[in-house]
Short mmCIF file of C-alpha atoms in Angstrom, two decimals:
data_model
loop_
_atom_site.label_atom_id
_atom_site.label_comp_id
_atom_site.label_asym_id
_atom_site.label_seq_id
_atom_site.Cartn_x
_atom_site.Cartn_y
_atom_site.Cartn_z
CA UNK A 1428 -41.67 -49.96 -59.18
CA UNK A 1429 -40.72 -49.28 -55.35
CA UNK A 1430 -37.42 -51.72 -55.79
CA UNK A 1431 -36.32 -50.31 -59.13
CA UNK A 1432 -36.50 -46.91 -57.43
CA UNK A 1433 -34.72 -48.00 -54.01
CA UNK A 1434 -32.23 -49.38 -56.30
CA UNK A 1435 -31.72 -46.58 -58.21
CA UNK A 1436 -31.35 -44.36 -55.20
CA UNK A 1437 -28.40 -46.50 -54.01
CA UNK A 1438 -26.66 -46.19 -57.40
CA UNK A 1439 -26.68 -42.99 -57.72
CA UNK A 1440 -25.49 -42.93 -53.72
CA UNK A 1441 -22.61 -45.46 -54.48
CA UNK A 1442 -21.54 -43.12 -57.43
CA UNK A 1443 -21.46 -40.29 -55.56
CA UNK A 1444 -19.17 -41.95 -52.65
CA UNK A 1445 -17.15 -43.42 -55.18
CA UNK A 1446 -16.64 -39.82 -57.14
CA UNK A 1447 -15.43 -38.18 -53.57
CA UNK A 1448 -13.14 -40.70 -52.85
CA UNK A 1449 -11.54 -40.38 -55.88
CA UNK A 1450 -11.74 -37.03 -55.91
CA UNK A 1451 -9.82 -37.10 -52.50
CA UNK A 1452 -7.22 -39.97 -54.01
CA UNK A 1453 -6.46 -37.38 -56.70
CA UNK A 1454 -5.88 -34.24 -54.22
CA UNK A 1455 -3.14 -36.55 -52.33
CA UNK A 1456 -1.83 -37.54 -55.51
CA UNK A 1457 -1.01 -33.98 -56.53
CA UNK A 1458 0.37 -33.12 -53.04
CA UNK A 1459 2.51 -36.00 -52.93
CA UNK A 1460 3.54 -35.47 -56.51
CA UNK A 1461 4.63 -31.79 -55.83
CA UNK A 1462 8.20 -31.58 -56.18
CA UNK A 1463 7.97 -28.56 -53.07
CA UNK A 1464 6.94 -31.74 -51.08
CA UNK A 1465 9.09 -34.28 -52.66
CA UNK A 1466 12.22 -32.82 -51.44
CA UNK A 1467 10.72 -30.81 -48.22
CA UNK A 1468 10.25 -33.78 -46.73
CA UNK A 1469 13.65 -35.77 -47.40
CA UNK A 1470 16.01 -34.64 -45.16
CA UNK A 1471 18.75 -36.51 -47.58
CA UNK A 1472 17.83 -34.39 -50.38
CA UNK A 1473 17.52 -30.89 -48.11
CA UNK A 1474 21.16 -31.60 -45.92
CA UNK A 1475 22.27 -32.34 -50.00
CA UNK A 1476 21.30 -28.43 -51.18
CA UNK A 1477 22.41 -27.02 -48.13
CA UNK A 1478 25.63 -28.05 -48.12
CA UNK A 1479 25.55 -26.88 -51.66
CA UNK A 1480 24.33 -23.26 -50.91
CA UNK A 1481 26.16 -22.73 -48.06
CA UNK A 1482 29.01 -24.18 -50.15
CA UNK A 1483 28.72 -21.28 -52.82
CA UNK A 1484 27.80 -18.68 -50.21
CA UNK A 1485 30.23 -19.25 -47.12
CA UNK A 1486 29.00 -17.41 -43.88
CA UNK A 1487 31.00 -14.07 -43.57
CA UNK A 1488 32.81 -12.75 -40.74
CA UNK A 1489 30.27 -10.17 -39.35
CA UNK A 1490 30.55 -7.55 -36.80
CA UNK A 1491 29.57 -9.04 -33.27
CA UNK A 1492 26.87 -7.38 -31.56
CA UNK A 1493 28.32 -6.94 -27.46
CA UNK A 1494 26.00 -7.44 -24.99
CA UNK A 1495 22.68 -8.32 -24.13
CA UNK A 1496 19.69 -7.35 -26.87
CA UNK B 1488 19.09 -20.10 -28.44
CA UNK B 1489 21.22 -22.47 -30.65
CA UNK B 1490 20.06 -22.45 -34.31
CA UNK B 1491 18.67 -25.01 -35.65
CA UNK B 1492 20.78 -26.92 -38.52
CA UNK B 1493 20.10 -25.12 -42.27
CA UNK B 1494 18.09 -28.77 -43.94
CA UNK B 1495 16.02 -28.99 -40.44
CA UNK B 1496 15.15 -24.98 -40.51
CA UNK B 1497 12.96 -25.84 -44.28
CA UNK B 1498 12.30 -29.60 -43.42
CA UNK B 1499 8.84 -30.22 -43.69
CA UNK B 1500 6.98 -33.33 -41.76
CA UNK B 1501 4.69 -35.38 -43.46
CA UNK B 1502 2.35 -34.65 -40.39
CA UNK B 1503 1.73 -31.41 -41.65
CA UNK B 1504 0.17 -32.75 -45.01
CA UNK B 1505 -2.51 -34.70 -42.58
CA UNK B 1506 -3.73 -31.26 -41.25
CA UNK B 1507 -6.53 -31.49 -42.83
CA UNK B 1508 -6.66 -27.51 -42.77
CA UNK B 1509 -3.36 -26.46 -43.35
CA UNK B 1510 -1.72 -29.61 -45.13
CA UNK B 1511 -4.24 -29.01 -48.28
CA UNK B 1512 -3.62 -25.93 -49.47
CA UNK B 1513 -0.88 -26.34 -52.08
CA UNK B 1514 2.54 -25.08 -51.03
CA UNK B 1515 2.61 -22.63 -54.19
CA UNK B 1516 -0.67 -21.30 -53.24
CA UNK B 1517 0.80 -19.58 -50.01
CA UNK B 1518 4.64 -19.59 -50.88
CA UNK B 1519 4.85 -18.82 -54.67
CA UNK B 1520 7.36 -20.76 -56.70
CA UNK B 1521 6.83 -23.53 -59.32
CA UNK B 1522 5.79 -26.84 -57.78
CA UNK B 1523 5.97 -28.75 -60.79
CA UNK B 1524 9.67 -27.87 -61.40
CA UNK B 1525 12.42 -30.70 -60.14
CA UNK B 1526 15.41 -27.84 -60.19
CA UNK B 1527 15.28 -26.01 -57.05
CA UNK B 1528 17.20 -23.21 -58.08
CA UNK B 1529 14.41 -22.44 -60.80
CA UNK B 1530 11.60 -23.55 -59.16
CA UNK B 1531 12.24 -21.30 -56.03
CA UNK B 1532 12.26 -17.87 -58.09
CA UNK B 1533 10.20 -15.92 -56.18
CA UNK B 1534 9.34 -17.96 -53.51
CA UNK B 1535 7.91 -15.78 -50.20
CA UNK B 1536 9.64 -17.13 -47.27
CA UNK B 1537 6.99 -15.66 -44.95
CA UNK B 1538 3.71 -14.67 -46.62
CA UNK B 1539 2.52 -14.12 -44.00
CA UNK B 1540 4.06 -10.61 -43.32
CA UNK B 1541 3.78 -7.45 -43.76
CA UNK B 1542 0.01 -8.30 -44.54
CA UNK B 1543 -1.03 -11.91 -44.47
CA UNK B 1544 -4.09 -11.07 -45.70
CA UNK B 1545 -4.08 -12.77 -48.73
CA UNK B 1546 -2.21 -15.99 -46.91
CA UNK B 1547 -4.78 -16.41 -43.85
CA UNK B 1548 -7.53 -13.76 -44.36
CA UNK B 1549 -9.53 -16.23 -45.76
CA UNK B 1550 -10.16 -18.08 -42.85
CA UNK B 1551 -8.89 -15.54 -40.15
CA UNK B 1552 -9.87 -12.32 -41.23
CA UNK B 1553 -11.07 -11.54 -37.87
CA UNK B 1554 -7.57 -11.25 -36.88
CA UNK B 1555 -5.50 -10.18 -40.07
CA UNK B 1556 -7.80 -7.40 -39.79
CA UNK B 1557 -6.27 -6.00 -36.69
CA UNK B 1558 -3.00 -7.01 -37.80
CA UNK B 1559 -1.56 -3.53 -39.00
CA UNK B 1560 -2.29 -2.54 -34.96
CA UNK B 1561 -1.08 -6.19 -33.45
CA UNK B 1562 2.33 -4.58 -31.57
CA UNK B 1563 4.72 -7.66 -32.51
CA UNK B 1564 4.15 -6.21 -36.18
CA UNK B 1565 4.07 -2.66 -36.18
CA UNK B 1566 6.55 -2.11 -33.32
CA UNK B 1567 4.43 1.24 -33.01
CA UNK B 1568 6.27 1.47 -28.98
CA UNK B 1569 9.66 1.43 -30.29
CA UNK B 1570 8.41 3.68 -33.40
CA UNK B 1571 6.35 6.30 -31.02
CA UNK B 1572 9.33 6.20 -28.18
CA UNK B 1573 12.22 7.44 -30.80
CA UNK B 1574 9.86 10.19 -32.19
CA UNK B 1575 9.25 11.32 -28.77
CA UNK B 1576 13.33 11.37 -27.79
CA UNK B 1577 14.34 12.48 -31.45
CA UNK B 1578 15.03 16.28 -32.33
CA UNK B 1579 12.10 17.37 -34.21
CA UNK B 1580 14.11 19.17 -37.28
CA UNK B 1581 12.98 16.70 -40.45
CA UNK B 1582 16.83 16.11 -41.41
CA UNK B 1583 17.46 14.86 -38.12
CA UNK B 1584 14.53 12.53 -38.10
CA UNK B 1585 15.01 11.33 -41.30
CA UNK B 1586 18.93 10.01 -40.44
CA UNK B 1587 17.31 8.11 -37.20
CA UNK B 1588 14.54 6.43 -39.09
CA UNK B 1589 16.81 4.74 -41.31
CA UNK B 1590 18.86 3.76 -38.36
CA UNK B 1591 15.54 2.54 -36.61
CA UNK B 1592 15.15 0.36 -39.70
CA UNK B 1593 18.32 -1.10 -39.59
CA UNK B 1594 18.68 -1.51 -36.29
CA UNK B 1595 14.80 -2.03 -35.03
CA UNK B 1596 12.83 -2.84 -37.53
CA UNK B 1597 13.67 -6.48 -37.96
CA UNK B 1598 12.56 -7.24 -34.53
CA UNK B 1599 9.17 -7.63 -35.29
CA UNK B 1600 6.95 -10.91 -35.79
CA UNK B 1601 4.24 -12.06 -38.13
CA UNK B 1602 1.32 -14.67 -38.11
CA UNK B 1603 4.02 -17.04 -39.46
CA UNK B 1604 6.91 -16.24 -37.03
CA UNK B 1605 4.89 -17.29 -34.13
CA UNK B 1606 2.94 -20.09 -35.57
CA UNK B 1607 5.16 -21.77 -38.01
CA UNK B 1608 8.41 -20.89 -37.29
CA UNK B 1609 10.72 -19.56 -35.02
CA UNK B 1610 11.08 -15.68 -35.72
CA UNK B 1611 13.36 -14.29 -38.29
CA UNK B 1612 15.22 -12.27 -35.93
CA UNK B 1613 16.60 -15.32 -34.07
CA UNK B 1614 17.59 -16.83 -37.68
CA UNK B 1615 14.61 -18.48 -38.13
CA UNK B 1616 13.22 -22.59 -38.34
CA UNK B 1617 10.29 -24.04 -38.90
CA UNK B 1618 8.43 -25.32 -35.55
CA UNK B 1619 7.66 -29.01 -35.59
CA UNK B 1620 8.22 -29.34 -39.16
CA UNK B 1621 5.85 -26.70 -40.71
CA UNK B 1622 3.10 -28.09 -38.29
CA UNK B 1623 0.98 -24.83 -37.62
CA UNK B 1624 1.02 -24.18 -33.78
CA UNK B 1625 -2.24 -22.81 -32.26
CA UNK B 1626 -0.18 -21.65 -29.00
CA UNK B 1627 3.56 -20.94 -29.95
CA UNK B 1628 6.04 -22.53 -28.30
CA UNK B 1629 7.43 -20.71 -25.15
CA UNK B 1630 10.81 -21.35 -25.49
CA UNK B 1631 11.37 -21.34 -29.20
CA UNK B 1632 9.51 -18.15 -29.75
CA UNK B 1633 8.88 -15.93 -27.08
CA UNK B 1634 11.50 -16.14 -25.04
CA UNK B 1635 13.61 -16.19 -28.70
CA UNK B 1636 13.12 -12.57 -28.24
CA UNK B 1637 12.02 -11.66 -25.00
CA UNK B 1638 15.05 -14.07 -23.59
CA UNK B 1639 17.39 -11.52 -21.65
CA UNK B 1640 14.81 -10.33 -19.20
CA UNK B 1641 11.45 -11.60 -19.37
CA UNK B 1642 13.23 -14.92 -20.58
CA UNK B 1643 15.81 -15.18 -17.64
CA UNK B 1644 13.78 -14.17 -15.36
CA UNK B 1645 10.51 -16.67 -15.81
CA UNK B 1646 12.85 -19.97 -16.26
CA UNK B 1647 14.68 -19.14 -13.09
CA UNK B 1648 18.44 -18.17 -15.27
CA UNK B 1649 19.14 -15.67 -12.58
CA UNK B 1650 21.85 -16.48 -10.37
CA UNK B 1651 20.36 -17.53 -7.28
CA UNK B 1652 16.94 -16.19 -8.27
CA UNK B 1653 14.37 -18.78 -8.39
CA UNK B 1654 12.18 -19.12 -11.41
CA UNK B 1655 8.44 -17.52 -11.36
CA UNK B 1656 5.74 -19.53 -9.50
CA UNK B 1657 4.05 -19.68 -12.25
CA UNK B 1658 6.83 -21.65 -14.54
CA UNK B 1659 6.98 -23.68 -11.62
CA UNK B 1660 3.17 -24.36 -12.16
CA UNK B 1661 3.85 -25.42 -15.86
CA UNK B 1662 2.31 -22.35 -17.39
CA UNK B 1663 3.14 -20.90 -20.17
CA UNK B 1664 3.29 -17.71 -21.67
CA UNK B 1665 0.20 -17.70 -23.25
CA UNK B 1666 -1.62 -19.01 -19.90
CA UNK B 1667 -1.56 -15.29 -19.66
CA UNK B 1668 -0.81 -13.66 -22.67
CA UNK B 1669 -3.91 -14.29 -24.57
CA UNK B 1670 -4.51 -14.65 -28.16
CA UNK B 1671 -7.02 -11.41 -27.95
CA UNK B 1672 -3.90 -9.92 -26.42
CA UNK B 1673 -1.83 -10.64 -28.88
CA UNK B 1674 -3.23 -10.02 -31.83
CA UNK B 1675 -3.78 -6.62 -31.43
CA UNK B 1676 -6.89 -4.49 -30.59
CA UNK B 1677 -9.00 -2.25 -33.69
CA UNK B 1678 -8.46 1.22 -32.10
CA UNK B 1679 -4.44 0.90 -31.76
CA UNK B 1680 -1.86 1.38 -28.98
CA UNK B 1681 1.16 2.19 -28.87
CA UNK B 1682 2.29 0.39 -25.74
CA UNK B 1683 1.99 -3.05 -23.99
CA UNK B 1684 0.56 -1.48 -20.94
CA UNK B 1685 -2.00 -0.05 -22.59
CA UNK B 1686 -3.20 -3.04 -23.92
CA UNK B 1687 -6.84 -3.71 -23.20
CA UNK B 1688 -6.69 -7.31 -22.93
CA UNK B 1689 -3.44 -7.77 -21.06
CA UNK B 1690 -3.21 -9.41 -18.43
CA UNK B 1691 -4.89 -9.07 -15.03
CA UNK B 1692 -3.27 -10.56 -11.83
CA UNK B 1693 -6.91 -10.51 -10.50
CA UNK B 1694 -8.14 -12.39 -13.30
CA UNK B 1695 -6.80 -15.59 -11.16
CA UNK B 1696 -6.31 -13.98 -8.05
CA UNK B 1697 -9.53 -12.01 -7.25
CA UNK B 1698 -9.87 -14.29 -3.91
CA UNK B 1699 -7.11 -12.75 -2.19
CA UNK B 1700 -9.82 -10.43 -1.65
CA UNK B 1701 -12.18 -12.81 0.05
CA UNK B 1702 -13.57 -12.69 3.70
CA UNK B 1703 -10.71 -15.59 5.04
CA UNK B 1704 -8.43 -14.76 2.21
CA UNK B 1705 -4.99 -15.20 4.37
CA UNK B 1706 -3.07 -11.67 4.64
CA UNK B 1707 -6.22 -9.64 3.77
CA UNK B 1708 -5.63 -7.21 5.68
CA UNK B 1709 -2.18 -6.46 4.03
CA UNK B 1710 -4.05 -6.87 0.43
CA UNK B 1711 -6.53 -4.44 1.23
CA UNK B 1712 -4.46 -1.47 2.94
CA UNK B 1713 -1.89 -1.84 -0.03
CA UNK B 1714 -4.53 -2.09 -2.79
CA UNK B 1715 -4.77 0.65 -5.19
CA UNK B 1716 -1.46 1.60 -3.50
CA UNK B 1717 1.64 -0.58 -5.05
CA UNK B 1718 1.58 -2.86 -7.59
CA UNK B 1719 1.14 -6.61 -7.47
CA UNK B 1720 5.36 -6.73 -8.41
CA UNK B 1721 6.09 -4.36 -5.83
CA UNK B 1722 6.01 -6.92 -3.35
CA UNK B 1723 6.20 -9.92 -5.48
CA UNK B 1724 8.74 -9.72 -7.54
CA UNK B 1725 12.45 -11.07 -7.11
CA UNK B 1726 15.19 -8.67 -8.41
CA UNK B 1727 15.33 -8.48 -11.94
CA UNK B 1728 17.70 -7.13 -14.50
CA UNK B 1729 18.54 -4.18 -15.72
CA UNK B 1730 20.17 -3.04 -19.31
CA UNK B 1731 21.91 0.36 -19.70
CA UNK B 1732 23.36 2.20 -22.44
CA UNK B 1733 22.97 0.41 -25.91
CA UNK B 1734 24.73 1.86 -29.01
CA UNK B 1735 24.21 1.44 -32.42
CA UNK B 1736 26.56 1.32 -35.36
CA UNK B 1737 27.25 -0.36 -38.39
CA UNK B 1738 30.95 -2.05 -39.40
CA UNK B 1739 33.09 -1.81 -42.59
CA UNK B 1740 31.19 -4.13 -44.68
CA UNK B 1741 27.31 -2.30 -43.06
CA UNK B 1742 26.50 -4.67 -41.44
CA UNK B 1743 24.61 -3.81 -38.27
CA UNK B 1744 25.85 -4.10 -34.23
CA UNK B 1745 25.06 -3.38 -31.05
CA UNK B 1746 27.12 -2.78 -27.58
CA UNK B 1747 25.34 -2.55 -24.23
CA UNK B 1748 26.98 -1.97 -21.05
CA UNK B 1749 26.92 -5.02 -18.70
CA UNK B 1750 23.67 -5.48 -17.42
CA UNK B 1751 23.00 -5.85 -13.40
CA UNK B 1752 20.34 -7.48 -10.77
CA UNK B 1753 18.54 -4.65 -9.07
CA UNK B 1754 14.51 -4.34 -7.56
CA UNK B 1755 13.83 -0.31 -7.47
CA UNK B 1756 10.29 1.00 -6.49
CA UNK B 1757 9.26 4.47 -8.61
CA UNK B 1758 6.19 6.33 -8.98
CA UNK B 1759 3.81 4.95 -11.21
CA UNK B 1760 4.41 7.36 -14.20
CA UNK B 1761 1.39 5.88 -16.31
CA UNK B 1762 -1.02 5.81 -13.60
CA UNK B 1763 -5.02 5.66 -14.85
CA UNK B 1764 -8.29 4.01 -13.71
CA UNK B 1765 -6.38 0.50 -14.89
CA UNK B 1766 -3.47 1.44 -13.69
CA UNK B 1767 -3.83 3.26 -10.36
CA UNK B 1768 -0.83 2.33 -7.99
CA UNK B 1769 1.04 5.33 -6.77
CA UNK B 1770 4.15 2.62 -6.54
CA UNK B 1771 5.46 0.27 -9.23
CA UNK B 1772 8.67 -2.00 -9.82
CA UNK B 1773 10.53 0.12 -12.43
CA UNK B 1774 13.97 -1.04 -14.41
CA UNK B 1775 16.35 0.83 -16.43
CA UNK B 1776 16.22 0.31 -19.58
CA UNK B 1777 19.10 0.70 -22.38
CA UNK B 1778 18.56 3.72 -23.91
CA UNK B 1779 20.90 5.96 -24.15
CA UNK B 1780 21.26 10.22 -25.30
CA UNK B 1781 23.95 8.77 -27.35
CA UNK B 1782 22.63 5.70 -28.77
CA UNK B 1783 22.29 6.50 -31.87
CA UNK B 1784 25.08 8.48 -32.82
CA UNK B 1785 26.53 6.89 -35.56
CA UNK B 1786 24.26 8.01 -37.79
CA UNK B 1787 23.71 11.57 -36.45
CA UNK B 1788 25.58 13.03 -32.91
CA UNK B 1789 23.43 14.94 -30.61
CA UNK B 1790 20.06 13.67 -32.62
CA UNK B 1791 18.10 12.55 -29.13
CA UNK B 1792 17.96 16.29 -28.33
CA UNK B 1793 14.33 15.65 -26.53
CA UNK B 1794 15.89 12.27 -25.00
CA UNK B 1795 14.53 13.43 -21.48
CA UNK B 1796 10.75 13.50 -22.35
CA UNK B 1797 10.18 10.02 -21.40
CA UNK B 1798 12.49 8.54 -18.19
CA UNK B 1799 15.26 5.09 -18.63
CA UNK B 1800 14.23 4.04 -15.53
CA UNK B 1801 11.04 2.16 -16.81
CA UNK B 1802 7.73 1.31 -14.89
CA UNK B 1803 7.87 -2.82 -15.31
CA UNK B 1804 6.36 -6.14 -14.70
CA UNK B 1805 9.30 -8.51 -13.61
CA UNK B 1806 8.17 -12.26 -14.62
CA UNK B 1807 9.88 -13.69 -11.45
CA UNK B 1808 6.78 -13.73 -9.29
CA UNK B 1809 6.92 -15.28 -5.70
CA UNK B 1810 5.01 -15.75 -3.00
CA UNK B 1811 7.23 -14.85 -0.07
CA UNK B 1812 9.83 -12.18 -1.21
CA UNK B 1813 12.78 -10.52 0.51
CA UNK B 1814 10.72 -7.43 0.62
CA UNK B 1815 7.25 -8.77 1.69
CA UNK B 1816 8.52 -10.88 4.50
CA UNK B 1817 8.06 -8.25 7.03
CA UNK B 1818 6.69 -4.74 6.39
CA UNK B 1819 10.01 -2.61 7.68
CA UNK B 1820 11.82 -4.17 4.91
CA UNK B 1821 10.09 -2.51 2.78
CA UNK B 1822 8.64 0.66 4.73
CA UNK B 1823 11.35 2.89 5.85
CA UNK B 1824 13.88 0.90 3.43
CA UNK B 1825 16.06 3.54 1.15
CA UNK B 1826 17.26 1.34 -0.52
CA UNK B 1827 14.08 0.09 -2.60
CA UNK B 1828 12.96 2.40 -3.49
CA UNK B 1829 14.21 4.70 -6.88
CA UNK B 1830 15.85 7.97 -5.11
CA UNK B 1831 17.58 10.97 -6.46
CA UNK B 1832 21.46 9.08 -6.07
CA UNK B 1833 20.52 6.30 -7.79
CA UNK B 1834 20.17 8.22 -10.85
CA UNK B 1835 23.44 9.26 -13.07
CA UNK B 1836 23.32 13.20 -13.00
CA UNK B 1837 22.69 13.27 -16.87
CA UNK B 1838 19.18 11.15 -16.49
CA UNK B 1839 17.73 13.04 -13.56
CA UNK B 1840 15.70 15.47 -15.65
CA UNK B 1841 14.30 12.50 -17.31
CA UNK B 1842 13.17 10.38 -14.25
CA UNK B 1843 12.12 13.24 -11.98
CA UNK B 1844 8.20 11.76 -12.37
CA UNK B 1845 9.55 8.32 -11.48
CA UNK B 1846 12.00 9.03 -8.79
CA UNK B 1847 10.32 8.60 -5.27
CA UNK B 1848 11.09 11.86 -2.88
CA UNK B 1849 12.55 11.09 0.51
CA UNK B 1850 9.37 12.04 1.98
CA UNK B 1851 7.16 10.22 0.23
CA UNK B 1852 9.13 6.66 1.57
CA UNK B 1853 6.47 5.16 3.20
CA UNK B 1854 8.03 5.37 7.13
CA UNK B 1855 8.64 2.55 9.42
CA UNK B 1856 6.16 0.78 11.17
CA UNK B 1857 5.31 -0.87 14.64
CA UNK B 1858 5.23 -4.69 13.27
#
C-alpha cells in the first residue's frame, strides 16, 4: 500500500515537472517565432529596411541650430 | 554625440530575451503592432516607439508602480522648471501666453525623458538608440544618456572637455552620475517641485564628506569658519561655462532652430538667491545662463515683459570639483578678490534689474586677510 502510494506521488511529481518544462519550451517557441524578434535581431534583415526607408524618405536639409543647447 | 547607425538604433540582442523579467513579456504586449505579421510595413501600424511616455503606467506600473506613480512630478518628464520659469518671465495678458506656449512646445518640450529614454534607449532628443540592444539598464549609462543632454556644461565640465580644466575628482574616481544622483532623486518626489534644487533627495556633499568636520579633519578650521557661509563650489569648483543669449525661431519649411551667442569660461561668486534651512550659504557659484528678453521673439516681440523677475546669472553647482583650486589655495585670493565675485560691471546694463539679489555689493566682499 505504502509503495503504490510513494509511487504514485512521484508520478504525479514527474508530470508536473514535465508539464512546466514544456510549458516553458512553448513560451520560447512563441518568442522565437515572433516575427518582431525574427527580424529585430538580424542585423542583415534591419540594415536591409533601412536602407529601404531611408531610401523612400531621404533626410532633408534642415535649418542648423548655432551654438551650444 | 555621434548617432548611432539607423539598423543598430532598433537592433535587438538576443540577451535581452534571457532577461528573464523583461525578455518575456511579448514585444506586442508593450509596443503594439502585429507580431504574427512577416510585412513590416503592416505589421508596424501602430507600433508605440516609447510606451513608456507620457504615462508608462500601463507599460511598467505593473511591477513599478511605486515609481510610475510619481512620474507626472519626476522633473525629466514634466519639465515643470522650464514650464514655471517662462510663466514667471512671460507677460501675463492670455494672448501673449498662449503664442509662447506653443513656442515652448516646439522649442522645449521635446527635451524631456521617460522611463524608456533612460533605461532602454538613448533619449529622443539626441535622435535616439537602443542601449545595449534593448537590454533594460538599471543605472543608465553616463555618457550615452545623461551627458546626451546635459553635455555642454555639466557634460564638459565632469569629463575634463574644458580647455585646460581638469576633469572632476570624482570622474577621476570612476563615479558616475548616478553615484550621486540617486534613483529616489530621479524619479521624482509625491508633493512636486518645480526645480532641481529643491529636490529633497538631491544630493548632499556631506553625505560622503561629513568627516571634514571631524576633530583631526585636515583644514578644519577653514571648514568650520566658512560653513553655513559659501557653498561647497565656492571654493571647489574650477571655472565653468557660461551660455548667453539663445533665440528661437523656426525656418521656411518650420522646422525648429536655435542660435546662442558663444559661450565663455568664467567662476563668479553671487548671493545665494534661494537661500533656506537646506540651502543656507550667503555665497554661491552662480553662471549665466542663456536666456534672453528677446528669446522668443519670433513668435511674439516684446512677450518676456516680466523677464526681470527671476536673474540670468544663475545660482549653480559646477561638476568640476577639485581639491586644491585657484581660489582656495590661499585665502586673499579669494577675500579681497573683485574679480570673483558677481559685481555691478559685470552685468550688461539691461540685466541689472534682474540680478540685483544675486549681485554681491562692494561692501559685502569679504576683505583681505593677515594669512
Amino acid at each position: 500500500m505504502k509503495m503504490s502510494t510513494w509511487a504514485l506521488g512521484m508520478i504525479v511529481v514527474a508530470g508536473c515537472l514535465c508539464l512546466l518544462i514544456l510549458v516553458e519550451q512553448q513560451g520560447q517557441t512563441a518568442e522565437a517565432q515572433s516575427q518582431c524578434v525574427l527580424c529585430h535581431t538580424s542585423p542583415v534583415k534591419l540594415i536591409k529596411i533601412t536602407r529601404e526607408i531611408n531610401k523612400n524618405n531621404p533626410v532633408k536639409e534642415n535649418a542648423k541650430s548655432k551654438g551650444e543647447g | 554625440m555621434e548617432q548611432l547607425a539607423p539598423h543598430e538604433k532598433i537592433y535587438v540582442d538576443e540577451a535581452f530575451l534571457e532577461d528573464e523579467n523583461h525578455g518575456q513579456i511579448g514585444c506586442q504586449e508593450c509596443h503594439g503592432g502585429d507580431p504574427d505579421n512577416p510585412d513590416w510595413k503592416t505589421a508596424h501600424v501602430d507600433v508605440i516607439k516609447d510606451p513608456t511616455f507620457p504615462d508608462p503606467e500601463e507599460s511598467c506600473g505593473d511591477c513599478h508602480d511605486d515609481i510610475t506613480e510619481r512620474n507626472g512630478c519626476n522633473l525629466h518628464v514634466n519639465l515643470a522648471s522650464i514650464h514655471k520659469t517662462l510663466k514667471k518671465r512671460c507677460d501675463p495678458k492670455c494672448s501673449i501666453c498662449s503664442k509662447i506656449e506653443k513656442a515652448r512646445e516646439k522649442h522645449c518640450a521635446s527635451c524631456h525623458s521617460s522611463c524608456g529614454q533612460c533605461h532602454v534607449s538613448r533619449p529622443e532628443s539626441v535622435k535616439g538608440g537602443l542601449l545595449e540592444g534593448h537590454v533594460f539598464k538599471k543605472r543608465p549609462p553616463m555618457q550615452q544618456v545623461c551627458t546626451a543632454c546635459h553635455g555642454s556644461r555639466i557634460g564638459d565640465e565632469f569629463l575634463g572637455m574644458n580647455e585646460n580644466i581638469p576633469c572632476d575628482i570624482h570622474k577621476q574616481k570612476y563615479f558616475k552620475c548616478s553615484k550621486c544622483h540617486t534613483a529616489c532623486e530621479m524619479h521624482g518626489q509625491e508633493n512636486g517641485c518645480c526645480s532641481r534644487y529643491h529636490v529633497e533627495n538631491g544630493p548632499k556633499c556631506l553625505q560622503c564628506h561629513q568627516d571634514i568636520y571631524g576633530d583631526d579633519a585636515p583644514n578644519l578650521e577653514t571648514h568650520e569658519t566658512h560653513q553655513d557661509l559659501v557653498s561647497c563650489q565656492v571654493c571647489h569648483s574650477m571655472p565653468y561655462k557660461n551660455c548667453y543669449s539663445c533665440h528661437v525661431a523656426c525656418d521656411k519649411k518650420g522646422v525648429a532652430y536655435f542660435e546662442t551667442k558663444e559661450s565663455s569660461l568664467g567662476f563668479k561668486i553671487g548671493l545665494n538667491p534661494l537661500q533656506s534651512a537646506a540651502r543656507p550659504e550667503l555665497y554661491v557659484t552662480v553662471r549665466h545662463i542663456p536666456a534672453d528678453k528677446h528669446s522668443f521673439d519670433h513668435y511674439c516681440g516684446n512677450a518676456l515683459t516680466r523677464f526681470d523677475s527671476l536673474p540670468t546669472w544663475k545660482m549653480t553647482t559646477p561638476h568640476n570639483i577639485r581639491r586644491q583650486t585657484p581660489q582656495n589655495k590661499k585665502c586673499n585670493n579669494c577675500h579681497g578678490n573683485e574679480e570673483l565675485f558677481l559685481i555691478k560691471n559685470d552685468v550688461s546694463p539691461q540685466e541689472l534689474d534682474a540680478n540685483m539679489d544675486v549681485i554681491v555689493p562692494l561692501a559685502s566682499i569679504p576683505t583681505e586677510i593677515d594669512e
